Short mmCIF file of C-alpha atoms in Angstrom, two decimals:
data_model
loop_
_atom_site.label_atom_id
_atom_site.label_comp_id
_atom_site.label_asym_id
_atom_site.label_seq_id
_atom_site.Cartn_x
_atom_site.Cartn_y
_atom_site.Cartn_z
CA UNK R 213 -5.44 -27.58 4.02
CA UNK R 214 -5.47 -28.26 0.32
CA UNK R 215 -6.76 -31.76 1.00
CA UNK R 216 -10.13 -30.43 2.39
CA UNK R 217 -10.29 -27.38 -0.07
CA UNK R 218 -13.57 -28.56 -1.59
CA UNK R 219 -15.20 -30.04 1.54
CA UNK R 220 -18.02 -28.18 3.37
CA UNK R 221 -16.80 -26.67 6.42
CA UNK R 222 -19.55 -28.41 8.47
CA UNK R 223 -17.98 -31.82 7.60
CA UNK R 224 -14.45 -30.79 8.82
CA UNK R 225 -12.93 -31.68 12.16
CA UNK R 226 -12.74 -29.04 14.68
CA UNK R 227 -9.03 -28.77 14.16
CA UNK R 228 -9.43 -28.00 10.52
CA UNK R 229 -12.13 -25.53 11.33
CA UNK R 230 -9.92 -23.78 13.90
CA UNK R 231 -7.05 -23.68 11.11
CA UNK R 232 -9.43 -22.26 8.54
CA UNK R 233 -10.71 -19.59 10.96
CA UNK R 234 -7.09 -18.48 11.67
CA UNK R 235 -6.26 -18.51 8.02
CA UNK R 236 -9.25 -16.29 7.19
CA UNK R 237 -8.48 -13.85 9.97
CA UNK R 238 -4.87 -13.64 8.75
CA UNK R 239 -5.77 -12.66 5.07
CA UNK R 240 -6.35 -9.05 6.07
CA UNK R 241 -2.84 -8.84 7.58
CA UNK R 242 -4.29 -7.49 10.91
CA UNK R 243 -2.07 -5.58 13.42
CA UNK R 244 -4.06 -7.22 16.29
CA UNK R 245 -5.03 -11.01 16.43
CA UNK R 246 -7.62 -12.24 18.90
CA UNK R 247 -7.69 -15.95 19.49
CA UNK R 248 -10.20 -17.89 21.76
CA UNK R 249 -9.06 -21.22 22.94
CA UNK R 250 -6.89 -21.52 19.65
CA UNK R 251 -5.40 -24.98 20.17
CA UNK R 252 -8.76 -26.49 21.08
CA UNK R 253 -9.54 -29.42 18.77
CA UNK R 254 -6.09 -29.44 17.24
CA UNK R 255 -4.03 -32.71 17.19
CA UNK R 256 -0.56 -32.85 18.56
CA UNK R 257 1.07 -32.15 15.12
CA UNK R 258 -1.31 -29.29 14.50
CA UNK R 259 -0.51 -27.88 17.98
CA UNK R 260 3.28 -27.77 17.13
CA UNK R 261 2.46 -25.99 13.89
CA UNK R 262 0.19 -23.58 15.55
CA UNK R 263 2.91 -22.69 18.22
CA UNK R 264 5.35 -22.05 15.52
CA UNK R 265 2.99 -19.76 13.74
CA UNK R 266 2.17 -17.94 16.87
CA UNK R 267 5.91 -17.31 17.63
CA UNK R 268 6.40 -15.89 13.95
CA UNK R 269 3.24 -13.69 14.05
CA UNK R 270 4.18 -12.55 17.57
CA UNK R 271 7.27 -10.82 16.24
CA UNK R 272 5.25 -8.39 14.26
CA UNK R 273 1.82 -8.53 15.60
CA UNK R 274 -0.07 -8.29 19.04
CA UNK R 275 -1.73 -11.47 19.70
CA UNK R 276 -4.31 -11.70 22.41
CA UNK R 277 -5.67 -15.21 23.12
CA UNK R 278 -7.67 -16.65 26.05
CA UNK R 279 -6.97 -20.27 27.06
CA UNK R 280 -7.61 -22.61 29.90
CA UNK R 281 -4.24 -24.38 28.86
CA UNK R 282 -2.02 -22.48 31.22
CA UNK R 283 1.16 -24.25 30.03
CA UNK R 284 0.52 -22.97 26.41
CA UNK R 285 0.20 -19.41 27.75
CA UNK R 286 3.48 -19.80 29.58
CA UNK R 287 5.26 -21.12 26.57
CA UNK R 288 3.78 -18.51 24.01
CA UNK R 289 3.14 -15.29 25.79
CA UNK R 290 5.23 -12.65 27.57
CA UNK R 291 2.28 -11.26 29.61
CA UNK R 292 -0.74 -12.67 31.21
CA UNK R 293 -3.99 -11.40 32.45
CA UNK R 294 -5.79 -13.74 35.04
CA UNK R 295 -9.60 -13.56 35.20
CA UNK R 296 -11.43 -15.31 38.06
CA UNK R 297 -15.27 -15.13 38.42
CA UNK R 298 -15.37 -12.47 35.86
CA UNK R 299 -12.92 -10.21 37.75
CA UNK R 300 -9.23 -9.37 36.84
CA UNK R 301 -7.06 -10.69 39.55
CA UNK R 302 -3.68 -10.39 38.10
CA UNK R 303 -1.96 -8.52 35.45
CA UNK R 304 1.83 -9.27 35.08
CA UNK R 305 4.64 -10.13 32.73
CA UNK R 306 5.20 -13.81 32.83
CA UNK R 307 8.89 -13.43 33.73
CA UNK R 308 7.65 -11.89 37.15
CA UNK R 309 6.44 -15.38 38.16
CA UNK R 310 10.08 -16.42 38.83
CA UNK R 311 10.75 -13.49 41.19
CA UNK R 312 10.64 -14.11 44.88
CA UNK R 313 9.97 -17.89 44.55
CA UNK R 314 10.90 -20.15 47.32
CA UNK R 315 14.21 -22.02 47.58
CA UNK R 316 14.63 -25.54 48.61
CA UNK R 317 17.76 -25.87 50.77
CA UNK R 318 19.41 -29.05 52.00
CA UNK R 319 21.37 -28.23 55.11
CA UNK R 320 23.04 -30.48 57.85
CA UNK R 321 21.64 -28.60 60.90
CA UNK R 322 18.92 -28.96 63.47
CA UNK R 323 15.55 -27.12 62.50
CA UNK R 324 15.49 -24.79 65.46
CA UNK R 325 18.91 -23.52 64.96
CA UNK R 326 18.15 -22.85 61.31
CA UNK R 327 14.81 -21.21 62.16
CA UNK R 328 16.09 -19.08 64.86
CA UNK R 329 18.95 -17.78 62.77
CA UNK R 330 16.13 -16.39 60.50
CA UNK R 331 13.83 -15.37 63.29
CA UNK R 332 14.30 -11.50 62.94
CA UNK R 333 13.66 -11.52 59.28
CA UNK R 334 10.59 -11.58 57.03
CA UNK R 335 11.66 -14.94 55.66
CA UNK R 336 8.96 -17.79 55.62
CA UNK R 337 10.64 -21.08 56.62
CA UNK R 338 9.32 -24.45 56.90
CA UNK R 339 10.81 -27.94 57.25
CA UNK R 340 9.79 -30.15 54.49
CA UNK R 341 11.65 -33.30 55.27
CA UNK R 342 14.69 -35.26 56.08
CA UNK R 343 17.18 -37.02 53.66
CA UNK R 344 19.89 -39.56 54.05
CA UNK R 345 22.98 -38.42 55.97
CA UNK R 346 20.93 -36.25 58.45
CA UNK R 347 20.34 -33.42 55.94
CA UNK R 348 17.16 -31.56 56.27
CA UNK R 349 15.22 -30.03 53.60
CA UNK R 350 13.88 -26.45 54.19
CA UNK R 351 11.85 -24.22 52.09
CA UNK R 352 12.58 -20.73 52.55
CA UNK R 353 11.21 -17.55 50.96
CA UNK R 354 11.89 -13.85 51.14
CA UNK R 355 9.98 -10.95 49.62
CA UNK R 356 13.21 -8.99 49.28
CA UNK R 357 16.22 -11.51 48.64
CA UNK R 358 16.90 -13.79 45.74
CA UNK R 359 17.99 -17.42 46.08
CA UNK R 360 21.59 -16.32 45.44
CA UNK R 361 21.45 -13.67 48.20
CA UNK R 362 20.00 -16.35 50.64
CA UNK R 363 22.76 -18.58 49.69
CA UNK R 364 25.35 -16.00 50.55
CA UNK R 365 23.88 -15.27 53.84
CA UNK R 366 23.85 -18.89 54.74
CA UNK R 367 27.31 -19.38 53.48
CA UNK R 368 28.64 -16.45 55.45
CA UNK R 369 27.04 -18.10 58.55
CA UNK R 370 28.80 -21.26 57.96
CA UNK R 371 25.76 -23.28 57.60
CA UNK R 372 26.70 -26.72 56.16
CA UNK R 373 24.72 -26.53 52.80
CA UNK R 374 24.42 -29.36 50.48
CA UNK R 375 22.25 -27.48 47.91
CA UNK R 376 20.03 -24.59 47.27
CA UNK R 377 17.60 -24.72 44.53
CA UNK R 378 14.82 -22.20 43.46
CA UNK R 379 11.47 -23.94 43.36
CA UNK R 380 9.95 -23.64 39.85
CA UNK R 381 6.90 -21.57 39.82
CA UNK R 382 4.45 -22.05 36.99
CA UNK R 383 1.43 -20.03 35.84
CA UNK R 384 -0.65 -22.89 37.00
CA UNK R 385 0.87 -22.47 40.58
CA UNK R 386 0.23 -18.64 40.52
CA UNK R 387 -3.35 -19.28 39.35
CA UNK R 388 -4.03 -21.78 42.10
CA UNK R 389 -2.52 -19.43 44.89
CA UNK R 390 -4.59 -16.56 43.55
CA UNK R 391 -7.94 -18.43 43.30
CA UNK R 392 -7.81 -20.48 46.42
CA UNK R 393 -7.92 -17.68 48.95
CA UNK R 394 -10.54 -17.45 51.59
CA UNK R 395 -13.82 -15.91 50.43
CA UNK R 396 -13.21 -12.53 52.33
CA UNK R 397 -9.53 -12.13 51.37
CA UNK R 398 -8.46 -9.84 48.75
CA UNK R 399 -6.19 -10.76 46.07
CA UNK R 400 -2.69 -9.50 45.77
CA UNK R 401 -1.73 -8.39 42.31
#
């Protein structure tokens, strides 16, 4: 920032104005830091520096920031509040996003046998495709069991499993699923 020390703030880029505002707010050494769209206007190098700073400050301070860049929130935060149409629709730790996520399973079996095996459970199962060597891909989800537990059940039942991989949930996919409900549905938090 030394290069623009004597420049009027109105002549600076948005990125420099953001950085000066952040520096000004940190001078008082606050316990809480509130940031609104903090990386808006920053160039890629400045974004990297901003993220480093947030990680350092986050060790000793509480930082609240609003952003439409969900990947940035996922990368920097440990908790997220999701607002939609002015209402709080989710309040959760970000590590909970990975809980109860669907698994993609490659198995050499016919779909009906596979689905009937799970017919008396709460599992959600769909066939998503066929691969080479007659393997089928299934997406399976359980509210109660992890992917490791599902694998054990399939292994114990002697299903010919080629692979089982938890699907990656992202904050963006959670946001989409929470905000694309039918108008009369309530949101599950």
